[in-house]
PDB file of C-alpha atoms in Angstrom:
ATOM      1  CA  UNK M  29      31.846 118.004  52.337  1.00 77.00           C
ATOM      2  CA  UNK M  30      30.058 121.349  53.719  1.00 86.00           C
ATOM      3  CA  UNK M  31      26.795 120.259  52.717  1.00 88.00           C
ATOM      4  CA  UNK M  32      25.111 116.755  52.097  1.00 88.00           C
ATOM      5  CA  UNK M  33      22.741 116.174  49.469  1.00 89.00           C
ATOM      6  CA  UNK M  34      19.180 116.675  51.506  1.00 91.00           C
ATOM      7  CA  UNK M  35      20.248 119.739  52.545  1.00 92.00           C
ATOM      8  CA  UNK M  36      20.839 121.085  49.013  1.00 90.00           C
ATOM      9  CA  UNK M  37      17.206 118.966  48.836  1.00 89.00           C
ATOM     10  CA  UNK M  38      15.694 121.275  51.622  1.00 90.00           C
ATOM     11  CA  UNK M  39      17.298 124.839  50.376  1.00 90.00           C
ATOM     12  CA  UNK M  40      15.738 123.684  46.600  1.00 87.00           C
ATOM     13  CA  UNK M  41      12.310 122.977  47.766  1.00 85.00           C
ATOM     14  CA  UNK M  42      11.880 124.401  50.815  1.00 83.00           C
ATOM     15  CA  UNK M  43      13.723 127.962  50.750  1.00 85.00           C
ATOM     16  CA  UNK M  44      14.053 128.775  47.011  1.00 86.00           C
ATOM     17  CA  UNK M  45      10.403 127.701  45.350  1.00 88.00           C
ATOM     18  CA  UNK M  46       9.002 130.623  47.503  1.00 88.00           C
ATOM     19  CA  UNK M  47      11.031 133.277  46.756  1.00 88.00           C
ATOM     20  CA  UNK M  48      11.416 132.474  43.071  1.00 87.00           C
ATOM     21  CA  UNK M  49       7.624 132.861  42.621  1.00 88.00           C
ATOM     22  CA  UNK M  50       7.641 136.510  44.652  1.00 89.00           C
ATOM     23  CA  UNK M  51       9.802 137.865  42.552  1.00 86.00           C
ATOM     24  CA  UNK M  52       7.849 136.574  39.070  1.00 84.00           C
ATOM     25  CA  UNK M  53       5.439 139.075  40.494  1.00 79.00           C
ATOM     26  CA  UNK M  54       7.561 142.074  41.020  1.00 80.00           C
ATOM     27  CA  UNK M  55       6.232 145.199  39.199  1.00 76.00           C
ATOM     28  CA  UNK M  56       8.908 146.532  36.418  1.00 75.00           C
ATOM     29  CA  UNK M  57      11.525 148.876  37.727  1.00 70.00           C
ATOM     30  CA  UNK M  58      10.080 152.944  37.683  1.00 71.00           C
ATOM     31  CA  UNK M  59      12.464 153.621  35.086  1.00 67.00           C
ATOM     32  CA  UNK M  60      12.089 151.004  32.350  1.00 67.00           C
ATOM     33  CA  UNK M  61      10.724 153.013  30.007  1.00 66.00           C
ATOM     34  CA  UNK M  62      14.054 155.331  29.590  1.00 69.00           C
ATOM     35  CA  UNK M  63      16.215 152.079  28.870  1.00 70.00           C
ATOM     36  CA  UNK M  64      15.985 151.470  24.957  1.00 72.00           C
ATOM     37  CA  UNK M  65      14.955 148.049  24.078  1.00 75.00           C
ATOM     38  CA  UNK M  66      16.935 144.967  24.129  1.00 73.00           C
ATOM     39  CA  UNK M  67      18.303 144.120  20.376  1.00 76.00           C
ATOM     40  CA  UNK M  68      16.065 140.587  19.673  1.00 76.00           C
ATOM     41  CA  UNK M  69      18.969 138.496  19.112  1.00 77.00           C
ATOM     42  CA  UNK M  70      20.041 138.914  22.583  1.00 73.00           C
ATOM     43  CA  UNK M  71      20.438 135.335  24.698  1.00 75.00           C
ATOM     44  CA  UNK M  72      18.188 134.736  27.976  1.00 72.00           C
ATOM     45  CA  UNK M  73      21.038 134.182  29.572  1.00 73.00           C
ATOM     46  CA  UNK M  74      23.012 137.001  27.819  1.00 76.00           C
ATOM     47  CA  UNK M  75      26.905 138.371  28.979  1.00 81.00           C
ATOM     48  CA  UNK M  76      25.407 140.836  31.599  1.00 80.00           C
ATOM     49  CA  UNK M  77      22.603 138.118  33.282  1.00 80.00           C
ATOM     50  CA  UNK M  78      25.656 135.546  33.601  1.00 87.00           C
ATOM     51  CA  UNK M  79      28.253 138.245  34.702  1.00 88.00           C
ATOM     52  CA  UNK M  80      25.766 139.108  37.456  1.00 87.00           C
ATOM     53  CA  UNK M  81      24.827 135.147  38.245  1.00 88.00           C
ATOM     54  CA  UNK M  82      28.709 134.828  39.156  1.00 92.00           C
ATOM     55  CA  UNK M  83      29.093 138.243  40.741  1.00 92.00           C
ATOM     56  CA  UNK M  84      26.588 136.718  43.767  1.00 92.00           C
ATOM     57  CA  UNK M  85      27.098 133.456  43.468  1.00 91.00           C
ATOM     58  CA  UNK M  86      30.327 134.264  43.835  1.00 93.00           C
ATOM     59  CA  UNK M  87      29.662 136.086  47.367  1.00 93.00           C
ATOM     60  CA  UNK M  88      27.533 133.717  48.671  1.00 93.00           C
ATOM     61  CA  UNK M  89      30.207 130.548  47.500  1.00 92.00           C
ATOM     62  CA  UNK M  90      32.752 132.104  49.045  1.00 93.00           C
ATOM     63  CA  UNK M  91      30.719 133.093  51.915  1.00 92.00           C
ATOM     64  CA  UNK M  92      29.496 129.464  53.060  1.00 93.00           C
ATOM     65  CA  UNK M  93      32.574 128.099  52.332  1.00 92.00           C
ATOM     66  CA  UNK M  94      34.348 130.749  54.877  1.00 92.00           C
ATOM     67  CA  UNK M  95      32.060 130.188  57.469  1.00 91.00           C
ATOM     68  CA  UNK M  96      32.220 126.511  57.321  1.00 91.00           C
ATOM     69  CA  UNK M  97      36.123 126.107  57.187  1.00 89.00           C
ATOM     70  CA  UNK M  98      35.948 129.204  60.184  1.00 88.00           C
ATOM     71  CA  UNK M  99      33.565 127.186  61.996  1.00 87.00           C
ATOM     72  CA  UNK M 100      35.803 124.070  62.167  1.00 86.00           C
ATOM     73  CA  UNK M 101      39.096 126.080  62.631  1.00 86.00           C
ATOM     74  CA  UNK M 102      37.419 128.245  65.449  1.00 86.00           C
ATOM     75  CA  UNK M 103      36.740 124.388  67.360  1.00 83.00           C
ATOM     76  CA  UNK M 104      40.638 123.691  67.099  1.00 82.00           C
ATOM     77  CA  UNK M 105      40.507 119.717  66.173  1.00 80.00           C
ATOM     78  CA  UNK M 106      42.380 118.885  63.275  1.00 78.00           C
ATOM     79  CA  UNK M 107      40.223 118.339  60.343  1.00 74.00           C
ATOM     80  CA  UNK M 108      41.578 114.900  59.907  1.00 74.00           C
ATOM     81  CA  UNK M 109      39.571 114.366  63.250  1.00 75.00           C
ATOM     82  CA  UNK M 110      36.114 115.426  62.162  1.00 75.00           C
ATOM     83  CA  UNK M 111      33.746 112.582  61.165  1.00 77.00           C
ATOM     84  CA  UNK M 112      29.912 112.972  59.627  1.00 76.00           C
ATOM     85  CA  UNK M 113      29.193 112.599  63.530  1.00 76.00           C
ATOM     86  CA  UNK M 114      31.061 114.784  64.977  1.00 82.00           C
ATOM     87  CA  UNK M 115      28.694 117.647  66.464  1.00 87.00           C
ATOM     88  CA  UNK M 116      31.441 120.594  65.590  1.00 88.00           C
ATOM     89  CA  UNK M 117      30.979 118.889  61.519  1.00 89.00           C
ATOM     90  CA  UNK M 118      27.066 118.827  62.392  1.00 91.00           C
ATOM     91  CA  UNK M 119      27.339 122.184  63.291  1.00 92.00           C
ATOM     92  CA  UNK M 120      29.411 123.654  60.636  1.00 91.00           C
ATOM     93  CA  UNK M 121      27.297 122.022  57.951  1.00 93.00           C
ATOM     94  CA  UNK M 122      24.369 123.361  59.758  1.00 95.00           C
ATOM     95  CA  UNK M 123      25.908 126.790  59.284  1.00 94.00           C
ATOM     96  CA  UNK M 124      26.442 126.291  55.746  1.00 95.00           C
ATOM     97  CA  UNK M 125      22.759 125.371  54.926  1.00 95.00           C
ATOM     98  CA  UNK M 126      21.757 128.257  56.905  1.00 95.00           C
ATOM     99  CA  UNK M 127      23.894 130.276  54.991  1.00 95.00           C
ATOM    100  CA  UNK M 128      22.698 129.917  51.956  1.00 95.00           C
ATOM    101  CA  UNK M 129      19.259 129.843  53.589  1.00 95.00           C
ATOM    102  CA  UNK M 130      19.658 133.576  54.626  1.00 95.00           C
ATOM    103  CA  UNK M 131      21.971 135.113  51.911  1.00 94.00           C
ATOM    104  CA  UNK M 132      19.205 133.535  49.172  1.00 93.00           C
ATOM    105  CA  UNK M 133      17.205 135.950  50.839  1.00 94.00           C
ATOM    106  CA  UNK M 134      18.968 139.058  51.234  1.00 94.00           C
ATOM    107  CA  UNK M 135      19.592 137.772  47.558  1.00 93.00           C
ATOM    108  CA  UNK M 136      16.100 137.862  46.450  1.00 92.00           C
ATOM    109  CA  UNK M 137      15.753 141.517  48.019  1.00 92.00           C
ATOM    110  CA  UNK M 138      18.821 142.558  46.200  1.00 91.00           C
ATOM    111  CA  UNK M 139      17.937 141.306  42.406  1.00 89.00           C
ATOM    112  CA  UNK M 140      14.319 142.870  42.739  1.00 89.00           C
ATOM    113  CA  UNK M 141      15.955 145.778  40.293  1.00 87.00           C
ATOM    114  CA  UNK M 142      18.531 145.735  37.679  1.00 85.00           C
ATOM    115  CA  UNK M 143      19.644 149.055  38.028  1.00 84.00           C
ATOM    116  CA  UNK M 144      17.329 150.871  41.042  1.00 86.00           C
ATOM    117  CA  UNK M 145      18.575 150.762  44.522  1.00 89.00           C
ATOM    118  CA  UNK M 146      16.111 148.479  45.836  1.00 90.00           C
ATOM    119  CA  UNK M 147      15.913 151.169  49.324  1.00 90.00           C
ATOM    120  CA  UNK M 148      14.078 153.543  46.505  1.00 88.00           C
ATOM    121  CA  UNK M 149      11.734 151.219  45.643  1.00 86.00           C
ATOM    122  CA  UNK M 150      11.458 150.015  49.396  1.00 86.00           C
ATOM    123  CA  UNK M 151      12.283 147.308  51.283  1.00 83.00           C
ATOM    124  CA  UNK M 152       9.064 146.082  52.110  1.00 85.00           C
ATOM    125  CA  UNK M 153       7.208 146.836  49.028  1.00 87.00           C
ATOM    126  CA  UNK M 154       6.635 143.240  48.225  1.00 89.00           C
ATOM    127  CA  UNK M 155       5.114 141.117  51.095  1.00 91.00           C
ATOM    128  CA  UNK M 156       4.994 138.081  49.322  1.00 92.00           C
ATOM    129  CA  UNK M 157       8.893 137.837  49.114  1.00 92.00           C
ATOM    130  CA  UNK M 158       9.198 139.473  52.741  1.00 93.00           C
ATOM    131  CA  UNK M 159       6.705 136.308  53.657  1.00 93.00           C
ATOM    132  CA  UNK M 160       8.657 133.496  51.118  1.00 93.00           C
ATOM    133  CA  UNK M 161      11.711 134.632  52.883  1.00 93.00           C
ATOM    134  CA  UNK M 162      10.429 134.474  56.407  1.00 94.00           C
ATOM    135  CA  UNK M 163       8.942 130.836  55.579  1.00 95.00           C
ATOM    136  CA  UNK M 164      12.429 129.511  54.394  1.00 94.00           C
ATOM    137  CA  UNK M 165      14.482 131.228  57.514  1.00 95.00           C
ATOM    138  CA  UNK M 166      11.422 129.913  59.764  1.00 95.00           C
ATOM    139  CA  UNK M 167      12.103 126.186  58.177  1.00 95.00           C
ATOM    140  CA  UNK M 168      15.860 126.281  58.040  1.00 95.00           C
ATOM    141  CA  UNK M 169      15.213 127.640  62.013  1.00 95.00           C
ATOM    142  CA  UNK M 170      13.057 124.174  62.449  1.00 96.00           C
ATOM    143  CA  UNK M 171      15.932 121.805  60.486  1.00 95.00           C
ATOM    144  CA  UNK M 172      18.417 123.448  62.862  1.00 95.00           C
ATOM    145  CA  UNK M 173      16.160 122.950  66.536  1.00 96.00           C
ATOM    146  CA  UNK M 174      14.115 119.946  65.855  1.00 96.00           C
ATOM    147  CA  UNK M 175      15.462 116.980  67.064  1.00 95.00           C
ATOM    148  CA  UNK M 176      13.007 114.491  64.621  1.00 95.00           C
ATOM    149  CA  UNK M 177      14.540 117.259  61.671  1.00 94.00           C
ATOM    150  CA  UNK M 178      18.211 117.424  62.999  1.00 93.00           C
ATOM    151  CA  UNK M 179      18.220 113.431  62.732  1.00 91.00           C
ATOM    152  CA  UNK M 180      17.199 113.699  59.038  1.00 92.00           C
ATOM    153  CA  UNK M 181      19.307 116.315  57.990  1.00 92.00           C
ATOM    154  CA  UNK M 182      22.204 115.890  60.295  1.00 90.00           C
ATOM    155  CA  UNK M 183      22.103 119.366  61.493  1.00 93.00           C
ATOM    156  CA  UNK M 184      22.820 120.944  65.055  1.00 93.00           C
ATOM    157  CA  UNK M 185      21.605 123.591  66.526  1.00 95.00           C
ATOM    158  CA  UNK M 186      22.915 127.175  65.951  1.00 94.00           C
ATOM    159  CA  UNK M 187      23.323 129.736  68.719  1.00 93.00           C
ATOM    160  CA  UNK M 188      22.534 133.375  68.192  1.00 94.00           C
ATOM    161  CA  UNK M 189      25.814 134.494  67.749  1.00 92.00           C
ATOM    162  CA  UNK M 190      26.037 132.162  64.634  1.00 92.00           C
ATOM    163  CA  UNK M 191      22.523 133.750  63.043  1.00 94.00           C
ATOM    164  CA  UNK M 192      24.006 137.284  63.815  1.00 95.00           C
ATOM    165  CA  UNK M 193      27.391 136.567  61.642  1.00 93.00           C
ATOM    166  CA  UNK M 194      25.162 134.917  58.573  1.00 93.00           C
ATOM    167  CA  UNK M 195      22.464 138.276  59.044  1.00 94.00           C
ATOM    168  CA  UNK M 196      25.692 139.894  58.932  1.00 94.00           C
ATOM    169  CA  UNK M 197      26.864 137.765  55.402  1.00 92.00           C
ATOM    170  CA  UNK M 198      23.853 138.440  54.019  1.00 93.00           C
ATOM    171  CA  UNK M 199      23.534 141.833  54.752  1.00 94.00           C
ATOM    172  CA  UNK M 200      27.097 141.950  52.869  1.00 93.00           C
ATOM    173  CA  UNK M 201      25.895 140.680  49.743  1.00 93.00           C
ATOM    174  CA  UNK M 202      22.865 142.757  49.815  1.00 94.00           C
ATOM    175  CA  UNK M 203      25.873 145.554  50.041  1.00 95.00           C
ATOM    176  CA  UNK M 204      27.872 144.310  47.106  1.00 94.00           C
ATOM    177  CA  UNK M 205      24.740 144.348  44.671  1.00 94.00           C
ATOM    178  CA  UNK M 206      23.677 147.700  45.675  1.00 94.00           C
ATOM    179  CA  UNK M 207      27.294 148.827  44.698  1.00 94.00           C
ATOM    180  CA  UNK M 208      27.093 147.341  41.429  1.00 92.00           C
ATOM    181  CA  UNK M 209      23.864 148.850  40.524  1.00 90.00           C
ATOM    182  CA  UNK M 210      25.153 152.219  41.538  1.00 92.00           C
ATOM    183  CA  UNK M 211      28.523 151.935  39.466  1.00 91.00           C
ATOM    184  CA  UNK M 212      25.598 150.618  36.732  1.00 86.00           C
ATOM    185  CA  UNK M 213      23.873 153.681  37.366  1.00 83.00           C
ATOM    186  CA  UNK M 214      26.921 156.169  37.432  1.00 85.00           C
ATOM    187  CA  UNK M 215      28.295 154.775  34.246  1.00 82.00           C
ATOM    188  CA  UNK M 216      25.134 154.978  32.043  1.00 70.00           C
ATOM    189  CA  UNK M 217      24.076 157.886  29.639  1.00 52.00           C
ATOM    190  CA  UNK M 218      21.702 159.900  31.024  1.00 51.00           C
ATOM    191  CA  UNK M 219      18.336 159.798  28.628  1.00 47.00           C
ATOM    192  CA  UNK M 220      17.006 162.719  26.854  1.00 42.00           C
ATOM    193  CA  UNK M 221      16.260 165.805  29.512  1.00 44.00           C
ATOM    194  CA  UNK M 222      19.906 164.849  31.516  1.00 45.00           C
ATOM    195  CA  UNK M 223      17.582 163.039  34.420  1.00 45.00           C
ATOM    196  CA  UNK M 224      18.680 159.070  35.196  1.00 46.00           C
TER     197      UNK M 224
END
């Protein structure tokens, strides 16, 4: 398995509470105004939330899963080797927790607009989610060093090269969603006036 149970515990209360709250207080998107209304029959969880849901989850499953199986393939034992104890297992899983860990948050920078690049609106515009984020890298940091937390969670530590390939994944993602907003933003009718 890539991930046990307490991790998923961790990344759901530790790394995603935080960051979930930020972005309830995100102001509305400059443009909303232009967009004509959404017809009232139309789902929460209509054909264009869900298509986007598996467009990143997508990225980031893929992602983690990559990483892990590279991580284990990079140590060359034969995966019939590897046991829960094994410190190259420890520290794939470790790598997988972080992963999500730091593509939730290039995530949560990347889904503050539906259709604006989120470099218009700024990058640092909202503190709070700059802060949520920094609090669930900071504990995912302490999981990964601490030996009283690396006995609970079964984690190892990571080395710098390993943070630089999941900045690197989550920059990536961050990528991908800014593509898809611009194709978004290519493809719709300009309003009244011919501005977007």
């Amino acid at each position: 398995m890539p991930i046990t149970a307490v991790q998923i515990l961790a990344i759901d209360l530790g790394s995603d509470v935080l960051p979930a709250l930020a972005l309830g207080a995100e102001p509305m998107e400059p443009d909303v105004m232009n967009s004509p209304p959404r017809p009232r029959r139309e789902r929460l969880f209509s054909t264009t939330v869900m298509g986007r849901i598996v467009f990143l989850g997508g990225i980031q499953s893929i992602g983690v899963c990559a990483v892990f199986f590279w991580h284990i393939h990079a140590s060359g034992i034969p995966y019939a080797d590897f046991t829960r104890n094994d410190p190259v297992y420890r520290e794939a899983i470790t790598m997988v927790q972080a992963g999500i860990v730091v593509s939730q948050f290039f995530n949560a920078l990347a889904v503050r607009t539906d259709r604006q690049s989120v470099f218009r609106i700024g990058l640092l515009t909202n503190p709070w989610l700059l802060a949520a984020g920094c609090f669930g890298i900071g504990l995912m940091a302490a999981i990964s060093y601490a030996p009283p937390l690396q006995a609970v969670f079964h984690t190892a530590p990571l080395v710098p090269a390993d943070w630089a390939v999941l900045a690197a994944f989550g920059a990536l993602l961050l990528i991908a969603e800014e593509c898809r907003k611009w194709t978004l933003r290519r493809r719709r009718t300009p309003p009244l006036g011919g501005v977007r």
